[in-house]
Short mmCIF file of C-alpha atoms and ligand atoms in Angstrom, two decimals:
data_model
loop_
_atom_site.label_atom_id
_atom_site.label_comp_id
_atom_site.label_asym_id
_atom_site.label_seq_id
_atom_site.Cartn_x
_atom_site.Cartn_y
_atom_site.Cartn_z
CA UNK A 769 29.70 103.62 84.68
CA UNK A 770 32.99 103.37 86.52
CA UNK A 771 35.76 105.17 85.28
CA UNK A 772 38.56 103.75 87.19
CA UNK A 773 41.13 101.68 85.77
CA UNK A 774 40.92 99.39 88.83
CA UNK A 775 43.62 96.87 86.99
CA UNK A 776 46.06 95.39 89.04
CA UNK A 777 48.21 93.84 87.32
CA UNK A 778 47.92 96.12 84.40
CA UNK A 779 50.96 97.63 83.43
CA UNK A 780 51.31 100.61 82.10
CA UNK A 781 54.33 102.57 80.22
CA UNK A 782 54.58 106.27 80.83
CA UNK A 783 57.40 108.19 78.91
CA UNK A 784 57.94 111.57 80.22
CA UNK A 785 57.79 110.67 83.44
CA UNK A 786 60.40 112.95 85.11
CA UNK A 787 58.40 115.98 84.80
CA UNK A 788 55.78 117.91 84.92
CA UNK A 789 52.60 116.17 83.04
CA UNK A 790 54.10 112.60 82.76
CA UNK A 791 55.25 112.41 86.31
CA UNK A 792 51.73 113.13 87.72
CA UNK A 793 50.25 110.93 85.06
CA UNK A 794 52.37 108.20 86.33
CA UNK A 795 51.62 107.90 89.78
CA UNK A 796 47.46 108.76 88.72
CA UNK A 797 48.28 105.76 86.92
CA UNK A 798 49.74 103.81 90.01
CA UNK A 799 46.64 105.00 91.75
CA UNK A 800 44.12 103.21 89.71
CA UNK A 801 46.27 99.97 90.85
CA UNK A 802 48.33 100.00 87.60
CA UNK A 803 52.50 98.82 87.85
CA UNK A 804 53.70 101.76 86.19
CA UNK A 805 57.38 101.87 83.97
CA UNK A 806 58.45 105.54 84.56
CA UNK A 807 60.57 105.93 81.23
CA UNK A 808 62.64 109.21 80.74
CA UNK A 809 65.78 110.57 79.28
CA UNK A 810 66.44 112.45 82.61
CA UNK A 811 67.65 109.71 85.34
CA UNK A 812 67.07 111.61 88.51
CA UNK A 813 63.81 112.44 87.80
CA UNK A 814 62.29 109.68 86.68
CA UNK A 815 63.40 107.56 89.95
CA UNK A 816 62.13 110.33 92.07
CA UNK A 817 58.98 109.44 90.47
CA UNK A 818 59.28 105.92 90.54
CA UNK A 819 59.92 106.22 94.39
CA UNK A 820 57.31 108.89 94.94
CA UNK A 821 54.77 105.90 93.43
CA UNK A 822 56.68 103.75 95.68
CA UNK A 823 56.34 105.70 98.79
CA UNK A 824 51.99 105.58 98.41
CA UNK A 825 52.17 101.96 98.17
CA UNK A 826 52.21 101.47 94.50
CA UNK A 827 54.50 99.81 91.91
CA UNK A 828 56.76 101.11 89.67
CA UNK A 829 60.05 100.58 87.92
CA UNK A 830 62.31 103.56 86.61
CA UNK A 831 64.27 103.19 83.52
CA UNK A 832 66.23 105.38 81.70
CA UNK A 833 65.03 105.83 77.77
CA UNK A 834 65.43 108.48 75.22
CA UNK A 835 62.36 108.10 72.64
CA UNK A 836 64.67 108.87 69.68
CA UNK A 837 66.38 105.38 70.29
CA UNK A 838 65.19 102.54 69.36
CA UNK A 839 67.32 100.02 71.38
CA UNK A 840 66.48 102.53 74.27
CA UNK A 841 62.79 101.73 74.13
CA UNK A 842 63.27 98.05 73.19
CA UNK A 843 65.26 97.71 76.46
CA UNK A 844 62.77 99.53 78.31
CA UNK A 845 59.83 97.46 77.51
CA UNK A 846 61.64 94.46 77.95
CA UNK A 847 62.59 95.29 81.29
CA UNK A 848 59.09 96.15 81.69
CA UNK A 849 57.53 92.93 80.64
CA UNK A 850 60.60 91.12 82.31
CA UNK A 851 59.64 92.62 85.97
CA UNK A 852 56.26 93.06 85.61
CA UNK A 853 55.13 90.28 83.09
CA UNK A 854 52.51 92.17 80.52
CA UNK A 855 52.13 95.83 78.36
CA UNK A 856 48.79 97.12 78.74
CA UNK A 857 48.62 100.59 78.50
CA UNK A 858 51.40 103.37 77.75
CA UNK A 859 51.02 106.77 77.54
CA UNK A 860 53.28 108.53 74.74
CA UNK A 861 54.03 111.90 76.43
CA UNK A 862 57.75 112.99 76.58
CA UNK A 863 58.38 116.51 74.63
CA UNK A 864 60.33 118.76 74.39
CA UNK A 865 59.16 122.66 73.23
CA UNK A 866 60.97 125.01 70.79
CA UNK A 867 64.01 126.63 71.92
CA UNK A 868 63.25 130.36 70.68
CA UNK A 869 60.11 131.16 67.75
CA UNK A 870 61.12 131.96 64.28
CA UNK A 871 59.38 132.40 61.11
CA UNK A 872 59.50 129.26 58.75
CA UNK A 873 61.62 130.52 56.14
CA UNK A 874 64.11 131.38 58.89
CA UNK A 875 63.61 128.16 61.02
CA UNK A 876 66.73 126.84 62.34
CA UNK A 877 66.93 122.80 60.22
CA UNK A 878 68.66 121.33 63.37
CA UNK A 879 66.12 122.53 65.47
CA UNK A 880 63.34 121.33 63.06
CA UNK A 881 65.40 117.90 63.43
CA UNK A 882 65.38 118.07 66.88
CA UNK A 883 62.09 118.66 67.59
CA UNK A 884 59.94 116.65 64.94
CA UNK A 885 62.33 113.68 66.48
CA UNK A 886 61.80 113.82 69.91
CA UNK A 887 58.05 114.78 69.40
CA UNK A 888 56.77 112.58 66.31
CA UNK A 889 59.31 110.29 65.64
CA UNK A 890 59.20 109.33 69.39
CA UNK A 891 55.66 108.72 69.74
CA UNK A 892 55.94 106.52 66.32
CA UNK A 893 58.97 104.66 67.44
CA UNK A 894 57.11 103.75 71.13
CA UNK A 895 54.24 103.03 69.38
CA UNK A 896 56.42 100.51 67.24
CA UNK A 897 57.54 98.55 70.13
CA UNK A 898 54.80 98.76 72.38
CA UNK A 899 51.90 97.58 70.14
CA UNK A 900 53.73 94.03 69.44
CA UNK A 901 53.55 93.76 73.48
CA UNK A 902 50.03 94.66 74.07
CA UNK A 903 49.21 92.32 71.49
CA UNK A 904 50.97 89.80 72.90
CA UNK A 905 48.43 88.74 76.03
CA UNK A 906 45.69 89.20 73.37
CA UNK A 907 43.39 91.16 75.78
CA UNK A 908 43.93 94.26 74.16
CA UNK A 909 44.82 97.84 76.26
CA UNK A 910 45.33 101.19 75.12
CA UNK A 911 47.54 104.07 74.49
CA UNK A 912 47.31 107.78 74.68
CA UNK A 913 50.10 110.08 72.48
CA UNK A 914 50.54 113.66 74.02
CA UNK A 915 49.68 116.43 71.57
CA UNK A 916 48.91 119.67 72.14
CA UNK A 917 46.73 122.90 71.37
CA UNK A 918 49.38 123.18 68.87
CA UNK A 919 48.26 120.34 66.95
CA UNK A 920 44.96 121.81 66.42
CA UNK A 921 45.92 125.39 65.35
CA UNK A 922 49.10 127.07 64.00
CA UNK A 923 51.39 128.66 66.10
CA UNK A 924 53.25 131.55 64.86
CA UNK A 925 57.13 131.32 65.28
CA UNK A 926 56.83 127.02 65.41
CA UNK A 927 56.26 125.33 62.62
CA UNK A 928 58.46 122.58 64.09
CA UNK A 929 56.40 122.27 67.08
CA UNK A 930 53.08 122.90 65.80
CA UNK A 931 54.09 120.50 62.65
CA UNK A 932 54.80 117.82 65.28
CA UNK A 933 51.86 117.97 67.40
CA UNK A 934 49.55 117.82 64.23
CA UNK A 935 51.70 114.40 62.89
CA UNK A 936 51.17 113.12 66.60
CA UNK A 937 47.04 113.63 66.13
CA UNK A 938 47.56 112.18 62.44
CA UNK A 939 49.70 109.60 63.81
CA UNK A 940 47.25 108.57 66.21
CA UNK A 941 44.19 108.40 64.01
CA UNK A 942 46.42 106.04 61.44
CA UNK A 943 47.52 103.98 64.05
CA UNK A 944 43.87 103.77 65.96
CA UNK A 945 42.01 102.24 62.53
CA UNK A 946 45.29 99.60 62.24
CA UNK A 947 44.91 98.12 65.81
CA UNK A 948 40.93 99.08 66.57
CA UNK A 949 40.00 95.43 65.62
CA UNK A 950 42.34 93.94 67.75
CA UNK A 951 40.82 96.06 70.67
CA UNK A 952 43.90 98.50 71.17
CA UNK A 953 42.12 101.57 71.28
CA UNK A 954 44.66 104.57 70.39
CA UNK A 955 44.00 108.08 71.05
CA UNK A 956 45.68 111.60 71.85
CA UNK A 957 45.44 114.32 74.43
CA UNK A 958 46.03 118.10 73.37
CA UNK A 959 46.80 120.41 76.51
CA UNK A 960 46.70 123.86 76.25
CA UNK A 961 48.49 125.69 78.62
CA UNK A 962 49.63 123.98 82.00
CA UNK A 963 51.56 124.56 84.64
CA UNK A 964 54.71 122.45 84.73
CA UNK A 965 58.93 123.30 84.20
CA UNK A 966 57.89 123.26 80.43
CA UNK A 967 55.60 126.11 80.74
CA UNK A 968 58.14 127.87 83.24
CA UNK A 969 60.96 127.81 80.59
CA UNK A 970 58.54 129.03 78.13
CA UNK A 971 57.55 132.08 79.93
CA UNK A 972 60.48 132.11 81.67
CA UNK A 973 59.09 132.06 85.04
CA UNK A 974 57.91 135.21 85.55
CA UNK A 975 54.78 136.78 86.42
CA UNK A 976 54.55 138.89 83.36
CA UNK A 977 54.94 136.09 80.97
CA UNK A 978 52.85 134.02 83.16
CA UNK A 979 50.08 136.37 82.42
CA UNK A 980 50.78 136.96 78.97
CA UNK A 981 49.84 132.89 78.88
CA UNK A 982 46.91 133.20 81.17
CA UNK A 983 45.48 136.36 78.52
CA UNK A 984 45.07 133.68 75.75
CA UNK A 985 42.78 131.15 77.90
CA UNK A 986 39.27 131.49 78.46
CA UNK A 987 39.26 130.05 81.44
CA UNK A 988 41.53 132.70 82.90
CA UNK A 989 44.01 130.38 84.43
CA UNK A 990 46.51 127.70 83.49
CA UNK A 991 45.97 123.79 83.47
CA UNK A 992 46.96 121.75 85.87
CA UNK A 993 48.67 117.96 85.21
CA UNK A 994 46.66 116.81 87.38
CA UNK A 995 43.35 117.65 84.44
CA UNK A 996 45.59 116.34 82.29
CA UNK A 997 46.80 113.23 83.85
CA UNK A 998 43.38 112.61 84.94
CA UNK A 999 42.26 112.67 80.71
CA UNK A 1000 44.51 110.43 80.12
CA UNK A 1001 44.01 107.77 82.55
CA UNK A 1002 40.18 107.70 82.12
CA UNK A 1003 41.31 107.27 78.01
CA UNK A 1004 42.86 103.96 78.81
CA UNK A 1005 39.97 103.67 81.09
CA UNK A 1006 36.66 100.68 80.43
CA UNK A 1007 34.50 103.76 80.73
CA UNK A 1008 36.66 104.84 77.33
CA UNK A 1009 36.03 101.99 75.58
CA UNK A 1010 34.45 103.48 72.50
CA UNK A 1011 36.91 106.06 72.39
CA UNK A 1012 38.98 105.33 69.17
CA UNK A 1013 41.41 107.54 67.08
CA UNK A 1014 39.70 110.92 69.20
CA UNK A 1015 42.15 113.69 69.98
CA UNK A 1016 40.58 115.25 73.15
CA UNK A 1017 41.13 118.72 73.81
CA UNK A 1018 41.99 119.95 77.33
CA UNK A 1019 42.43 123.58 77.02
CA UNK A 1020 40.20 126.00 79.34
CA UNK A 1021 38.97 127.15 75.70
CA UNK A 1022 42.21 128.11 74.29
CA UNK A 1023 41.39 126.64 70.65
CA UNK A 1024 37.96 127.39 70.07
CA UNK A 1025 38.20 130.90 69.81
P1 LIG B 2057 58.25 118.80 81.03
O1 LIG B 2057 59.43 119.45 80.38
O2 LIG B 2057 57.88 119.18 82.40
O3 LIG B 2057 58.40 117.20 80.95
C1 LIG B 2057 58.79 116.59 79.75
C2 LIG B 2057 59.59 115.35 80.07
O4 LIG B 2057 59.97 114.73 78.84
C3 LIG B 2057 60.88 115.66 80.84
O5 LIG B 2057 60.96 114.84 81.98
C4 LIG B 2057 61.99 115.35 79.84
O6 LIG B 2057 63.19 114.85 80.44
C5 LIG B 2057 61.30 114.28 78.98
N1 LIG B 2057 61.97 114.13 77.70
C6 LIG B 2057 62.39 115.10 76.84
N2 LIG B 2057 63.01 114.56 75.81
C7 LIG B 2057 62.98 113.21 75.97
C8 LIG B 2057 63.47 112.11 75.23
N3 LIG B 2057 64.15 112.27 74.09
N4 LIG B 2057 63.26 110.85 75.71
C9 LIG B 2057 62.60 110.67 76.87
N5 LIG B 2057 62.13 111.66 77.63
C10 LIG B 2057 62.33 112.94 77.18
O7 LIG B 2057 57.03 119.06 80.03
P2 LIG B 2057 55.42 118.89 80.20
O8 LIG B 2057 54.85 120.25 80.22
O9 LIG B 2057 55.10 117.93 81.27
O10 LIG B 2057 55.10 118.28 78.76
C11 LIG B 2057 54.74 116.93 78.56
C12 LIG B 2057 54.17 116.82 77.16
O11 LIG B 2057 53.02 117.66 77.05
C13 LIG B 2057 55.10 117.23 76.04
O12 LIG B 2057 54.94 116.35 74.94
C14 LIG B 2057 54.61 118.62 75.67
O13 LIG B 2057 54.92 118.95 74.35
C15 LIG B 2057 53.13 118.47 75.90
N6 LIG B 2057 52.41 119.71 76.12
C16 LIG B 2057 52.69 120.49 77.20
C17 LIG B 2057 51.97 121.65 77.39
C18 LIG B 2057 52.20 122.56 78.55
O14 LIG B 2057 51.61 123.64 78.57
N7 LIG B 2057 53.00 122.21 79.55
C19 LIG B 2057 50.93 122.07 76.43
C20 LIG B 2057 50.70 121.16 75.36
C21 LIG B 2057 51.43 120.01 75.21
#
């Protein structure tokens, strides 16, 4: 079976795209001969993806969006469907991870706020305004919402974070049985550790917390984007195309211990 996309003149929507997992996503989307919409809250990033795409001879368009707002995302899929003509896939990946651990009773309510917004509401509200577009061209498409290992276990010290990444896997599943008849297939992607800026703020970019990481996988080394990027396009993938609801689990062996 083939795997690849091979869809020009699919579009897809990639949020997150500045950085780390989303940027490499974004031009493995471009790749597979999808126009990709690079859509991030941080400006100079996302057009330096949007022109590395550009510079291997594929198509994109950068727009500035933060998830939490709704009129952001509305104006970035407009301007999406306005330059490129049709929604067909978008993966729902910008996050943001917890400024310092704390216990729950002592968890910081702004911080809870901050992070169940940018990290469930944000994959909700995209979903929102991307579904009416995909229906739209009534061929169907799919979409892919970022989770994490920490929506498959508790983590100690982040009941924000790992309360987020759980709603984005329920989320998903919800979502999947609503559209799955009208052949949007909806699933999420749960990295464990990989190596992007995330992961260097979180161990703080040293070789000691690097390893204290590392210790926790199986696999004895980080992810890479690239395994990550490369999940997510074969998700919105033909070859995919039983895949409903699934929450697929990219983690060297992190979780099943
Ligand atoms: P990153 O920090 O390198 O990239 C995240 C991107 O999201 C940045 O470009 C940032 O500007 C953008 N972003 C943050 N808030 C936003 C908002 N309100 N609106 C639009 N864009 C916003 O992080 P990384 O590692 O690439 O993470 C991507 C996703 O993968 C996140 O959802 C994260 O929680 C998840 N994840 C990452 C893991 C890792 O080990 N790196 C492990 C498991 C999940």
């Amino acid at each position: 079976m083939n795997s690849r996309l091979h869809y020009s003149g699919r579009v897809a929507f990639v949020t997150g795209a500045a950085s780390g997992i989303g940027r490499v996503a974004a031009l493995a989307f471009a790749r597979e001969g999808a126009s990709v919409v690079c859509a991030d809250v941080s400006d100079q990033g996302n057009q330096e993806t949007a022109r590395m795409i550009e510079e291997e001879g594929g198509r994109a368009l950068a727009i500035q969006c933060d998830v939490t707002r709704t009129e952001d995302i509305k104006a970035a899929l407009d301007k999406a469907v306005e330059v490129f003509g049709r929604l067909d896939f978008a993966f729902n990946n910008a996050g943001i991870e917890p400024r310092k651990a704390a216990p729950t009773a002592d968890y910081d309510e702004e911080e809870w706020n901050r992070i169940i917004d940018i990290n469930l509401r944000g994959v909700f509200l995209c979903m929102k305004h991307e579904i009416p577009l995909i229906l739209k061209h009534g061929e169907g498409g799919a979409i892919v919402n970022t989770s994490s290992g920490a929506g498959i276990i508790g983590i100690k010290g982040s009941p924000a974070y790992t309360a987020a990444k759980h709603g984005v896997i329920g989320l998903t599943k919800a979502a999947a049985l609503d559209y799955a008849a009208q052949n949007i297939r909806i699933n999420a992607i749960c990295p464990g550790y990989i190596a992007t800026p995330m992961m260097d703020r979180f161990t703080g970019g040293t070789a000691e917390g690097r390893a204290k990481v590392i210790a926790e996988e199986p696999a004895g080394r980080m992810g890479t984007p690239e395994e990550i990027a490369a999940a997510a396009v074969w998700l919105c993938s033909d070859a995919a195309a039983f895949m409903v609801g699934h929450a697929m689990v990219i983690d060297g062996g992190q979780t099943i211990q």
